[in-house]
Structures are given as C-alpha cells and as structure tokens.
Short mmCIF file of C-alpha atoms in Angstrom, two decimals:
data_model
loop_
_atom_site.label_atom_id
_atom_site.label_comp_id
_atom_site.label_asym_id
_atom_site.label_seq_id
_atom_site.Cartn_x
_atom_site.Cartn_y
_atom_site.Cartn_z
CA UNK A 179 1.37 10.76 28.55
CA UNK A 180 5.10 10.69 29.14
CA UNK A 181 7.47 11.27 26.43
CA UNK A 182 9.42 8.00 27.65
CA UNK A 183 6.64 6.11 27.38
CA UNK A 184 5.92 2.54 26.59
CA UNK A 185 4.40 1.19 23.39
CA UNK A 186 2.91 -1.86 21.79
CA UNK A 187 2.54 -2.00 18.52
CA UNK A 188 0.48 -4.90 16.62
CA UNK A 189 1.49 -5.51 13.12
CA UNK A 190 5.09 -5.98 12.01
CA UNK A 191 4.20 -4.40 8.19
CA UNK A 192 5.19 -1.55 6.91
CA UNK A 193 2.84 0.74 9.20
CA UNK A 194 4.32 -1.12 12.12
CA UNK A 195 8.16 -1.24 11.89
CA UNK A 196 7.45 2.79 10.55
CA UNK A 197 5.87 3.69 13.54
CA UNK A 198 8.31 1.55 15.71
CA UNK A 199 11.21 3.57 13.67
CA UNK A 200 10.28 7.20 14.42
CA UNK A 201 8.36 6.32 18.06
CA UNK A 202 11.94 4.63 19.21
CA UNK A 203 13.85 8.05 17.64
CA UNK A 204 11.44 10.49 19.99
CA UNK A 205 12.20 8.17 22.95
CA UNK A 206 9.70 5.70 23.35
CA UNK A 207 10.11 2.44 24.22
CA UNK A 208 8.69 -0.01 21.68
CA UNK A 209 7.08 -3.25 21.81
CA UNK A 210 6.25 -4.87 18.06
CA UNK A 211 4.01 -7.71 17.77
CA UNK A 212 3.53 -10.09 14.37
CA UNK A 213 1.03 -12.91 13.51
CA UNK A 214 3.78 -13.70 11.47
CA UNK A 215 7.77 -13.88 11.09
CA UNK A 216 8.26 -10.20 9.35
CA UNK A 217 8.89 -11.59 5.96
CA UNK A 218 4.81 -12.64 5.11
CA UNK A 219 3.69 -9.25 4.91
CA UNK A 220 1.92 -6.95 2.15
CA UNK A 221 4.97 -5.03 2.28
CA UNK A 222 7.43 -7.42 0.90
CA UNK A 223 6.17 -8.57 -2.47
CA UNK A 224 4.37 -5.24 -3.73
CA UNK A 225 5.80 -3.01 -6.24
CA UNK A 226 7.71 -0.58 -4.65
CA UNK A 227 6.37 2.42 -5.80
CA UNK A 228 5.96 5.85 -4.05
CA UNK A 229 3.39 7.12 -5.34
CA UNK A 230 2.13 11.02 -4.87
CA UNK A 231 0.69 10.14 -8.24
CA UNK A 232 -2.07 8.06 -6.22
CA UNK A 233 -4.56 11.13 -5.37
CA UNK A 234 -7.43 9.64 -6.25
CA UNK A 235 -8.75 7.10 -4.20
CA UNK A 236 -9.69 3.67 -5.09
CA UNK A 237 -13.26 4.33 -4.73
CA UNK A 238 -13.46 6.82 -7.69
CA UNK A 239 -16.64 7.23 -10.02
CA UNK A 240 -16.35 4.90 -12.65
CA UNK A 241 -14.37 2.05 -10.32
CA UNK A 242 -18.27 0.46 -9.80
CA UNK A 243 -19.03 -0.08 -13.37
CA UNK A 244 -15.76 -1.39 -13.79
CA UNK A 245 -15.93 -3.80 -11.08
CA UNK A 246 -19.20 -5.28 -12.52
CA UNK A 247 -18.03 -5.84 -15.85
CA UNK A 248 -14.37 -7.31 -14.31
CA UNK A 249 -15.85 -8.94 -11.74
CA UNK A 250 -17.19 -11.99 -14.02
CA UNK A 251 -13.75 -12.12 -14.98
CA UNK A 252 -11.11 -14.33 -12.99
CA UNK A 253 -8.21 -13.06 -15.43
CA UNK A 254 -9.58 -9.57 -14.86
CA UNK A 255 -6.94 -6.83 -13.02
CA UNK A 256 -9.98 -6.49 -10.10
CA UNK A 257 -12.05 -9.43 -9.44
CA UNK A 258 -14.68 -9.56 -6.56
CA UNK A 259 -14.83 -13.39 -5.82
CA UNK A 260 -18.57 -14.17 -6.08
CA UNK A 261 -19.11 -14.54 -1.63
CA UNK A 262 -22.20 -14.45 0.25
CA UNK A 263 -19.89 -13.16 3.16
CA UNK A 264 -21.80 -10.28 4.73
CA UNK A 265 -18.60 -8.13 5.44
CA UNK A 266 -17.50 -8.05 1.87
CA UNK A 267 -21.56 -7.15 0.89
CA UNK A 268 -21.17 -4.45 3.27
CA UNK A 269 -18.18 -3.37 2.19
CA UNK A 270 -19.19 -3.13 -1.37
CA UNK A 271 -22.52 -1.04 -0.38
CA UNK A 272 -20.23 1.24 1.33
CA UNK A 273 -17.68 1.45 -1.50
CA UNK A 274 -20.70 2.40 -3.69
CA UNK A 275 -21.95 5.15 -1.91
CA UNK A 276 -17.91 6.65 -1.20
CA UNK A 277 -17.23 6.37 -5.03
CA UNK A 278 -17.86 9.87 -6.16
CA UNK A 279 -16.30 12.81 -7.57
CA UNK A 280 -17.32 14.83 -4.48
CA UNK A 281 -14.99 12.65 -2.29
CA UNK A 282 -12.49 12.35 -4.64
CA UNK A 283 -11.83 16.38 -4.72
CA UNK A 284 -12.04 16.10 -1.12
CA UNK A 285 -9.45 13.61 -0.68
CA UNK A 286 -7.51 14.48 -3.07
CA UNK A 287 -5.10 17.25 -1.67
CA UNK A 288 -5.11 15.25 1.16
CA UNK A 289 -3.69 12.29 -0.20
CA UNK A 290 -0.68 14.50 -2.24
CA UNK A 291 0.25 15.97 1.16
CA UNK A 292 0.63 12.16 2.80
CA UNK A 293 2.51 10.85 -0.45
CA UNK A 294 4.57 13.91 -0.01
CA UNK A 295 5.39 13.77 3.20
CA UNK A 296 6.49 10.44 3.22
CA UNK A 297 8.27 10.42 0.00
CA UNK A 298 10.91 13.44 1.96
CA UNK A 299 11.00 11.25 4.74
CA UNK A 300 12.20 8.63 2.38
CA UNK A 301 14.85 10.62 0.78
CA UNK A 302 15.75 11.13 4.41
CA UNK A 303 16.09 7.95 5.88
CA UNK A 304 18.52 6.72 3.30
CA UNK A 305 20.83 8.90 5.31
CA UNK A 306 20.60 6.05 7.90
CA UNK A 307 23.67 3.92 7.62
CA UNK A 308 20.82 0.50 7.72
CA UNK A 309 18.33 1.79 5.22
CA UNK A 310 19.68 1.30 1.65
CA UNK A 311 16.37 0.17 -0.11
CA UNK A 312 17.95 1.28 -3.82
CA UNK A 313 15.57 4.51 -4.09
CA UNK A 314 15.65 5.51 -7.13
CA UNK A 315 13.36 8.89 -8.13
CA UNK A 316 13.33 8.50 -11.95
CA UNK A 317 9.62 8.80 -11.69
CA UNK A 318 6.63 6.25 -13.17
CA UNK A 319 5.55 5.87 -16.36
CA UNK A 320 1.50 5.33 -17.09
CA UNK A 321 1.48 3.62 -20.41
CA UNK A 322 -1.77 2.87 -22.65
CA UNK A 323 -2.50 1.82 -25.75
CA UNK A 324 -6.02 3.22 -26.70
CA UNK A 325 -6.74 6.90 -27.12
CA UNK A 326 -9.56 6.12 -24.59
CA UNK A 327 -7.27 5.31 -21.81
CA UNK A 328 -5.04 8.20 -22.99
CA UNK A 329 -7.34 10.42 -22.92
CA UNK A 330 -8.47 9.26 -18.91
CA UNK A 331 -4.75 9.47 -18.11
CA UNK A 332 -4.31 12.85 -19.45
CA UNK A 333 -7.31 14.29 -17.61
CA UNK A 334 -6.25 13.19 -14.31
CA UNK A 335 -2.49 14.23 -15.22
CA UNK A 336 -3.74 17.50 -15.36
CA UNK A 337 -5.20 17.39 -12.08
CA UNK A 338 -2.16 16.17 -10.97
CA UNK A 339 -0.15 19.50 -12.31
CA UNK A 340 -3.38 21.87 -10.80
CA UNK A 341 -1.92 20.17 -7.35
CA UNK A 342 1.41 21.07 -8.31
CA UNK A 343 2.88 17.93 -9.12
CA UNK A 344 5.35 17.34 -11.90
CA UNK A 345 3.85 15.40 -14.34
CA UNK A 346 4.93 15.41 -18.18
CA UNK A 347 2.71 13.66 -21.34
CA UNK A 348 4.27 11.80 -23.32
CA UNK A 349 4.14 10.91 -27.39
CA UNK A 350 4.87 7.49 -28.27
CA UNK A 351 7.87 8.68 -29.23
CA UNK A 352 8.81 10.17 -26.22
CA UNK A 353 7.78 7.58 -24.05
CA UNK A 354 10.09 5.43 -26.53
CA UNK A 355 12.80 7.58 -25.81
CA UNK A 356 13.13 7.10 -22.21
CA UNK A 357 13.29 3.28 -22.70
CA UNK A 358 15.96 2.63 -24.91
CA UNK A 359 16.80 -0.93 -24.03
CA UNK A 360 13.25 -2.65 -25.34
CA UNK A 361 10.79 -1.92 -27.44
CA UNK A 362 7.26 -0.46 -26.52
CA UNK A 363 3.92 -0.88 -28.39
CA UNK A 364 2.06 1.99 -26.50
CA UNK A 365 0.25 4.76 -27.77
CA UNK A 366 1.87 7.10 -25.22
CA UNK A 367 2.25 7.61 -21.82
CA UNK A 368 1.58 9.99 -18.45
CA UNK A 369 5.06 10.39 -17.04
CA UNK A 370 4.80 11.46 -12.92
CA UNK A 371 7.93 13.08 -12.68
CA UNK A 372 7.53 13.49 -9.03
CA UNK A 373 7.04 9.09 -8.24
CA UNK A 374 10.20 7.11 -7.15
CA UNK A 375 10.40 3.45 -6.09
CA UNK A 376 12.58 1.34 -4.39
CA UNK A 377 13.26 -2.30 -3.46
CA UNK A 378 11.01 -3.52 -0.34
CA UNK A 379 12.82 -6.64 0.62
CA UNK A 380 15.49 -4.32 2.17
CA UNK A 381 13.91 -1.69 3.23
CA UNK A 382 11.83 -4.25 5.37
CA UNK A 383 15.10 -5.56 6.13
CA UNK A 384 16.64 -2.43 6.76
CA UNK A 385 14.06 -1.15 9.40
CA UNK A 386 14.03 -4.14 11.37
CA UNK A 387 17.65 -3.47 11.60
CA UNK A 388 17.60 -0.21 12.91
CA UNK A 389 14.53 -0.41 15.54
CA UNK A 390 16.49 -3.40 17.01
CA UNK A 391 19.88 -1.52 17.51
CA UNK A 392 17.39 1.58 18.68
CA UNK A 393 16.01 -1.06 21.34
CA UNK A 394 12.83 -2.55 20.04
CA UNK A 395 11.21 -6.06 21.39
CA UNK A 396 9.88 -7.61 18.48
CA UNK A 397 7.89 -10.74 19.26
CA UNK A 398 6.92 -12.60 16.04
CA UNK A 399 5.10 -15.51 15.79
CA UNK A 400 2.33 -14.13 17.63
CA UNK A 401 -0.94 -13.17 17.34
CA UNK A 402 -3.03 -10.83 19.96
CA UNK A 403 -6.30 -12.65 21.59
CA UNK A 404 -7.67 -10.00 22.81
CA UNK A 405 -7.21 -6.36 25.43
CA UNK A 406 -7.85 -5.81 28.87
CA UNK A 407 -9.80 -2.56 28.78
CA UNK A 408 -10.09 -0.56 31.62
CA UNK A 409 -12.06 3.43 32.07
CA UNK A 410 -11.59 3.76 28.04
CA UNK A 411 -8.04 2.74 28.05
CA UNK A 412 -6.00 -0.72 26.99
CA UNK A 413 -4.60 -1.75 29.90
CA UNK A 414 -3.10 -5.09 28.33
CA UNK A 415 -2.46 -6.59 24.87
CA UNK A 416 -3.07 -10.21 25.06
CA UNK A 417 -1.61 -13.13 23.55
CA UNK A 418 -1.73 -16.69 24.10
CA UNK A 419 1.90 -16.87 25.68
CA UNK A 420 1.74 -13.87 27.47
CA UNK A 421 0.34 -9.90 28.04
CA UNK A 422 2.01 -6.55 27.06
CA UNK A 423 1.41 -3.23 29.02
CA UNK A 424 1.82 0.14 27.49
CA UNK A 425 1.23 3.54 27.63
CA UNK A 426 0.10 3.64 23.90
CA UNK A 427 -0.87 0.88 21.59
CA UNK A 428 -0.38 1.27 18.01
CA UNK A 429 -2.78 -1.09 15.82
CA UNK A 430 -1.65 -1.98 12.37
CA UNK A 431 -2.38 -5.42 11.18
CA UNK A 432 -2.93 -4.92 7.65
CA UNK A 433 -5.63 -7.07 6.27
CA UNK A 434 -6.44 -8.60 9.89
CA UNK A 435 -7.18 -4.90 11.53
CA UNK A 436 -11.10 -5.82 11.34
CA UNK A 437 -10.97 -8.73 13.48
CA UNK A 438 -8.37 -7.09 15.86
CA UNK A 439 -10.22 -3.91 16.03
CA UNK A 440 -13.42 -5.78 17.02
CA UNK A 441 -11.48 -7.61 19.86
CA UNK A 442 -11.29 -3.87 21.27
CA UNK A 443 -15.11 -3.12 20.46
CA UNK A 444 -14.55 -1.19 17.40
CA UNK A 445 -15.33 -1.39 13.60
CA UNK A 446 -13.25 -0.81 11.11
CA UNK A 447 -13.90 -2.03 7.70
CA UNK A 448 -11.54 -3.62 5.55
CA UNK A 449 -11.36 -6.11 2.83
CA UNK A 450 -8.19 -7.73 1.51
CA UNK A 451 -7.36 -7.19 -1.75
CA UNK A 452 -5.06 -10.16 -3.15
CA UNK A 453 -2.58 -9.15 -5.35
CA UNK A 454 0.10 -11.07 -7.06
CA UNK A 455 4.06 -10.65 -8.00
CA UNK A 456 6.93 -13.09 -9.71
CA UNK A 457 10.52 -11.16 -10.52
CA UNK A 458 12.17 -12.02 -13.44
CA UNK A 459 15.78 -11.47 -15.12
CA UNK A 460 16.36 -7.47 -16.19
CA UNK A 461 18.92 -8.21 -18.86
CA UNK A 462 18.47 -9.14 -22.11
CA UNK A 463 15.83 -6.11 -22.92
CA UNK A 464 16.25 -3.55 -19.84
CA UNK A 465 13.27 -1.88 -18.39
CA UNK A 466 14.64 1.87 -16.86
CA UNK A 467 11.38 2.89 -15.18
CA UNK A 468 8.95 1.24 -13.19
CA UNK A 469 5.39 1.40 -14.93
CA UNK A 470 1.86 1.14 -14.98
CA UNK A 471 0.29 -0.89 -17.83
CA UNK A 472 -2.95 0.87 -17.97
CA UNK A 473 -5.41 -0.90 -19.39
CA UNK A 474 -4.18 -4.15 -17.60
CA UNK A 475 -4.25 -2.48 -14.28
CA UNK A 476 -0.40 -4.71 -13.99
CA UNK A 477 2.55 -2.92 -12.19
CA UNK A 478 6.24 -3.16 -13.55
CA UNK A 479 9.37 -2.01 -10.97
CA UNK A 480 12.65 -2.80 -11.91
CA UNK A 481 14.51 -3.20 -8.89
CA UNK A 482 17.64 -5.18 -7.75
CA UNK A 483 18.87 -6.26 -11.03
CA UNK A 484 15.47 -7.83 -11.49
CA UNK A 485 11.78 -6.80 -12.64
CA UNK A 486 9.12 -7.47 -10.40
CA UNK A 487 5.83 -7.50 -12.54
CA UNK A 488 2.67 -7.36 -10.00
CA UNK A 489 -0.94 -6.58 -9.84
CA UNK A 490 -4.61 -7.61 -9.66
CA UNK A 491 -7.37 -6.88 -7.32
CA UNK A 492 -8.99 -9.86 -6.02
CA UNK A 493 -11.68 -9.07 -3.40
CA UNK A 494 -12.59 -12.30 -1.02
CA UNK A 495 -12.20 -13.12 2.47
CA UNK A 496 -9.09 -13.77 3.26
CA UNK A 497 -7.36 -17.24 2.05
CA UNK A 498 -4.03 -19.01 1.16
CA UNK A 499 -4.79 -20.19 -2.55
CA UNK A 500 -3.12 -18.90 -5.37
CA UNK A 501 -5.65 -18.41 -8.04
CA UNK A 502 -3.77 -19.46 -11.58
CA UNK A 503 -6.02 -17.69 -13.79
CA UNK A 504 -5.03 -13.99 -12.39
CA UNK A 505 -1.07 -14.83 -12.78
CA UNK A 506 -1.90 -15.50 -16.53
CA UNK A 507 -4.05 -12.82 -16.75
CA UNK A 508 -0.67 -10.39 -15.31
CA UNK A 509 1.76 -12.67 -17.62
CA UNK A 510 -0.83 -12.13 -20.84
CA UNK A 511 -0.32 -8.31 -20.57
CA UNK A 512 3.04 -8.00 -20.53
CA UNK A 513 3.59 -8.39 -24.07
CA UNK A 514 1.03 -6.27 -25.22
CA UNK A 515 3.32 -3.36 -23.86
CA UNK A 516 7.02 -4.93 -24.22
CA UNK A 517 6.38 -7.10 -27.16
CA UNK A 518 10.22 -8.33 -26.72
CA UNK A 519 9.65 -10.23 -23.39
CA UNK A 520 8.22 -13.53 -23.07
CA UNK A 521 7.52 -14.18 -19.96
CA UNK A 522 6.25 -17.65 -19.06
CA UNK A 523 3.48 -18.08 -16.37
CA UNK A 524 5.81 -18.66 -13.19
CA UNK A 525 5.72 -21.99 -11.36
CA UNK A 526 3.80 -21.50 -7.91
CA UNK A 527 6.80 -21.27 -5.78
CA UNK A 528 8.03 -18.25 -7.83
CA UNK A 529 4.58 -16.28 -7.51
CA UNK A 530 4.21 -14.18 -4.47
CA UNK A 531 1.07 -13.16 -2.91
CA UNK A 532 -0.28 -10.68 -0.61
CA UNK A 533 -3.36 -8.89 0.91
CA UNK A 534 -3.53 -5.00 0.21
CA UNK A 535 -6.36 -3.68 3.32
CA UNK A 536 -8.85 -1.80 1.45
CA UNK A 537 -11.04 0.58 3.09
CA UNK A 538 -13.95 0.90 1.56
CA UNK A 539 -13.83 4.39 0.75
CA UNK A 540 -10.23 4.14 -0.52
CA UNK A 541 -8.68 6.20 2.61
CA UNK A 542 -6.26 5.32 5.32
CA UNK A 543 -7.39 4.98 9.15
CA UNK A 544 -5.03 6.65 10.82
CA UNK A 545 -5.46 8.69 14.19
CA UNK A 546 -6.43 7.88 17.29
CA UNK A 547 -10.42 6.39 19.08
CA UNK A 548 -12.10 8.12 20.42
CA UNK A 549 -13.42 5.12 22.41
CA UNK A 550 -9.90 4.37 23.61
CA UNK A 551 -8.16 7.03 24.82
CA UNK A 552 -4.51 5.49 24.05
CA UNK A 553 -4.80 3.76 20.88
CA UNK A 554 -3.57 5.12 17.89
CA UNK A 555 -4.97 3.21 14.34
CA UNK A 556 -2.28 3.18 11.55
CA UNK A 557 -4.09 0.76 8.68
CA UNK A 558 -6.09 0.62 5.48
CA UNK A 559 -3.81 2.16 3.24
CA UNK A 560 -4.72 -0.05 0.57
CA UNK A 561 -1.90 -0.11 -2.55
CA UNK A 562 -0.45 2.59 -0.96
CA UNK A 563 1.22 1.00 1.85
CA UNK A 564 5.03 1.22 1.41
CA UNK A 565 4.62 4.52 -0.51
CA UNK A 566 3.19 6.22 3.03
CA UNK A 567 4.94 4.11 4.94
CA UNK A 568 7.32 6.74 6.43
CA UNK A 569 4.75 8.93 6.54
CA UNK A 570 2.30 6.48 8.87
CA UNK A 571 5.14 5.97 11.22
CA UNK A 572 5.70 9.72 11.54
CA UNK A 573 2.48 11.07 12.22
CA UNK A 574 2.52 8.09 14.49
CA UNK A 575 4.87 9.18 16.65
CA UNK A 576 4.08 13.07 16.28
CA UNK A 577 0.38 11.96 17.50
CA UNK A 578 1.88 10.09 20.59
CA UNK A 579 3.58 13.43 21.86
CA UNK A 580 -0.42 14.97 21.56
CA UNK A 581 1.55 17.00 18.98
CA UNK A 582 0.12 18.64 15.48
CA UNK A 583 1.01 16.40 12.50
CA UNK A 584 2.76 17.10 10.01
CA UNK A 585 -0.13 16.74 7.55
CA UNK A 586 -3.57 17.76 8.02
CA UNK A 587 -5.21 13.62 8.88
CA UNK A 588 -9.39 14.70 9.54
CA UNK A 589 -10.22 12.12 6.61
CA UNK A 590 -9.05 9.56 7.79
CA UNK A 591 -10.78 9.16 11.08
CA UNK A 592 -10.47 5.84 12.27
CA UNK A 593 -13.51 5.33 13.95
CA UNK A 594 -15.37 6.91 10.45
CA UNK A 595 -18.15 3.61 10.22
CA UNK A 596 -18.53 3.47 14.13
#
C-alpha cells in the first residue's frame, strides 16, 4: 500500500478528524465523510476529560447488579430503557458474560497504555498553532460521600498506583483544600494526579482547522449507503450523491458503526449510550478541578469560563428525545456535593445530548478485518472517546504504513463477535 495513498474516512467524530490529522501528517491523502455537519457529534458535548484513570472497563463485576437495580430507575446515572429490541438483548447477554475480574486485569494495562499514549500526544498537539483546546493537567477529583464508595474508590486507586499511575487519597480536608472557592460536603476523595481535561468545542474546532489547511475533503451532510467490495477489498464508499475510492477506508461512525459495519458484511456490536450535558456560569462559587460525583455517576469539567455538568447512561436504540427525568436526576446531585450551587433543571434548548458507542465488553475496536483487507475500524470507545482520541488517530495512521503501533492493540480486535 503506498505511503501516498488515498483514504476515506467515515465518521467526522473525534476518531475521524484524529485519524484524518495524523494520516494527512504521514502523507496520505484524506477523504472525511459525516452523517452530519461536524458539530452533532459525541465529541462535542462530553466532559472533556482524559482519562488514564479509566482502566477498568465498563463491563466490570459488579456493573450487572447495578444495572438491575438502576435500571427501574429513569433518574438513575445508567438506565437500560425497558426494549424488546434484539440487538440491545444481545448486547446485554454479551455484556454479562465480559463483566469479570478476569477481563478486567486483562484489559487493564492495556487501557493505561492507550490513555497514555494519547494523553502525550495531547500535550503535543497543543504545539500546533490551530489546536488550543485549554488543556489543563490539574488532574480529576473522585468525590464520595459514603465510606462504602470510599472504600471502592480507594481499592481501585491502588490499582491505579500498582500500574504506576499517580494517584493521591484524599481526607475531606484535603479534598477541601484544593477547592477553595465553594464548599464541599464529601467524605473524601481519590485524586488521579495523572487526568487532565480540556474544552471539546475547540479542539473539534481546532482539528477541522488543521486537516483542511493539511488538504482534507470533508463532505458533511452525508451518509454512506453502502461499499462496492471486490476480492476482500472496498473498492468504493457509496453515498447517495456520489462514490469515493481509496486505498484505505477508515470506519468510525460512533454510535452508527453497527449498521455501517453490516453494510460491509461485518458485525460489530454497539449500543448507544445517551448521555446528557448543560454548562452553567463558573463565578460566583469557582469549581478548580473537573470531578466525578461518585455515587451519582455525574461528571463536572470546568472549562471556558463555564462548568459543564454531564452524565447518565441511558441504554436504548438510538432516538432524538430528551428524557426530562435523567437531567433532574444530574441537576438533583449536584448539591449533594457543592451544597452552594443551585442549579435549576435547564430549559431543553440548553441541555445537550449525545450517544457514547458502547461495546459490550467495554473495549475499543480498533485494527484492521480481517475480511477486508483495507479497512481499518477506529470505534467503540465508549466514554472514553475524546480522552483516546489522539491516540485512535495515531495508531490509525501507524497501522496504514503496515507499521507496529505504538501500543500493544490485540484486545481490541475488531472483528472480536464475528
């Protein structure tokens, strides 16, 4: 395959304009297709956070029982909307069967090289005069209230510091200390030293930027109908207005990668996860570091001279509503933590929403088919999007030069539920 290739990439998120980023810098030509406009993506609304905190995958022992007793719950931080849709009962056997502590030690190395990886490539591409995205590495903060939750926290810290991450616990005093601007009711708090975050909005904006001065077509507004598949090999990308050729073609597509990777004869299990975000004013009581509220499962970045509070898990097929009752459910927790703020439930056309593509065994796909000797899968990264973002596009491009990448990827086998 020649180093001066061309590419096609489908999926303008985070995954996509990465890959489209570092495939453009090694000399490829790139191609970038979007369903959408670039701007109604996963990786616009989330939280920001870069996480090599996140070694543990979401399908974890203990995540099942959870899920039952949430999933009753529509103000619950992970909801599985009652569906007699047979890829979300699939899914859910197979999540069942991945959640256990055998695959999470397996993964979890893994996973800490990835979030590594990208999180350098991070604090390298702010080097590029396009990419300011207001990284900020002051780490993130796990607070809980009950010695229960504590106690969780503090276990997996400490796997977290046997991988050689830096990780500190923290009193309630301690935690207090590093927030002096409002006041917490927490019982402590897990502080990963080694998380950053950073404002998504422009670093979406950012990268489009810079693979259109390196030379990227970006087509928006349109969604592939299907592939012209020749001797194990795309030949074409289709769309209604027209086809693409390439060399290589890189398959994102987030939350839709199911239904494209069946247009090219392949499975590849994902389920959305809906979560939710509204910003508000960072004034009056200032919030330094982004957080996790625990128990509430609700994510707090302060970024751009606002807060964004986020979360929830809402497992369904895929659909436009905004479900009320999981915005209160983020906007009732936030006080239990920062009894200073009162935040009213937003009005709808302040709440964002997006779908985070779950695999069902909590790990990326990311490598190439073997079915199709050119395409490379880049998707599934779940709530860890923007935080391997850099990393995706990266081994992306290292895999399109049939080079070694730069972290070891035989988990996350694309073609794993073939």
């Amino acid at each position: 395959m020649s180093k001066k290739g061309t590419s096609v990439i489908i999926g303008g998120g985070i995954s996509g304009l990465a890959s489209a980023y570092y495939l453009l810098k090694s000399g490829w030509k790139v191609t970038l297709l979007d369903k959408g406009d670039l701007f109604d993506n996963c990786s616009i609304g989330n939280a920001g956070m870069i996480v090599p905190s996140h070694f543990i995958p979401l399908a974890a022992p203990g995540m099942v029982s959870k899920g039952i007793k949430w999933m009753f719950n529509s103000r619950s931080p992970f909801y599985v909307k009652p569906s007699l849709d047979f890829s979300l009962i699939s899914w859910g056997l197979k999540f069942m069967k991945a959640a256990t502590e055998a695959n999470v030690e397996r993964a979890a190395p893994h996973l800490r090289d990835y979030h590594l990886l990208s999180k350098k490539l991070y604090e390298d591409l702010v080097r590029d005069e396009n990419l300011d995205y207001g990284l900020e590495e002051k780490g993130i903060l796990m607070l809980y209230k009950s010695d229960k939750t504590g106690e969780e926290e503090i276990h997996v810290g400490k796997q977290g510091q046997q991988l050689g991450l830096d990780i500190d616990m923290l009193s309630r005093e301690q935690v207090q200390a590093l927030e002096p601007g409002i006041q917490l009711d927490v019982a402590g708090a897990v502080h990963y030293r080694c998380d950053a975050h950073l404002y998504p909005t422009a670093l979406v904006k950012g990268l489009i930027q810079s693979i259109t001065q390196l030379g990227a077509e970006i087509v928006t507004n349109t969604e592939v109908t299907g592939f012209d598949i020749q001797n194990g090999e795309i030949k074409r990308v289709k769309t209604v207005a027209k086809t693409y050729e390439g060399d290589l073609v890189v398959m994102t597509g987030g939350s839709w990668l199911p239904q494209l990777a069946k247009q090219a004869g392949l499975s590849i299990p994902v389920m959305p996860g809906k979560g939710y975000s509204f910003m508000e004013p960072n004034s009056q009581h200032p919030i330094v570091h982004p957080a996790l509220l625990l128990e509430a499962r609700v994510a707090v970045t302060p970024m751009n001279g606002q807060v964004r509070f986020g979360g929830t898990m809402e497992l369904a097929p895929l659909n436009n509503q905004i479900n009320m009752n999981r915005v209160e459910g983020i906007v009732n927790s936030i006080p239990k933590y920062y009894p200073e703020l009162n935040v009213a439930v937003p009005q709808k056309d302040r709440i964002w929403y997006g779908f985070r593509p779950c695999s069902p065994d909590g790990l990326p796909y990311l490598g190439y088919s073997k079915k199709l000797s050119n395409l490379i899968v880049a998707g599934g990264h779940g709530m860890m999007g923007i935080s391997l973002g850099p990393g995706t596009g990266k081994i992306v491009a290292e895999l399109a030069e049939r080079a070694r990448p730069s972290v070891n990827i035989g988990l996350y086998d694309p073609e794993r539920y073939q």
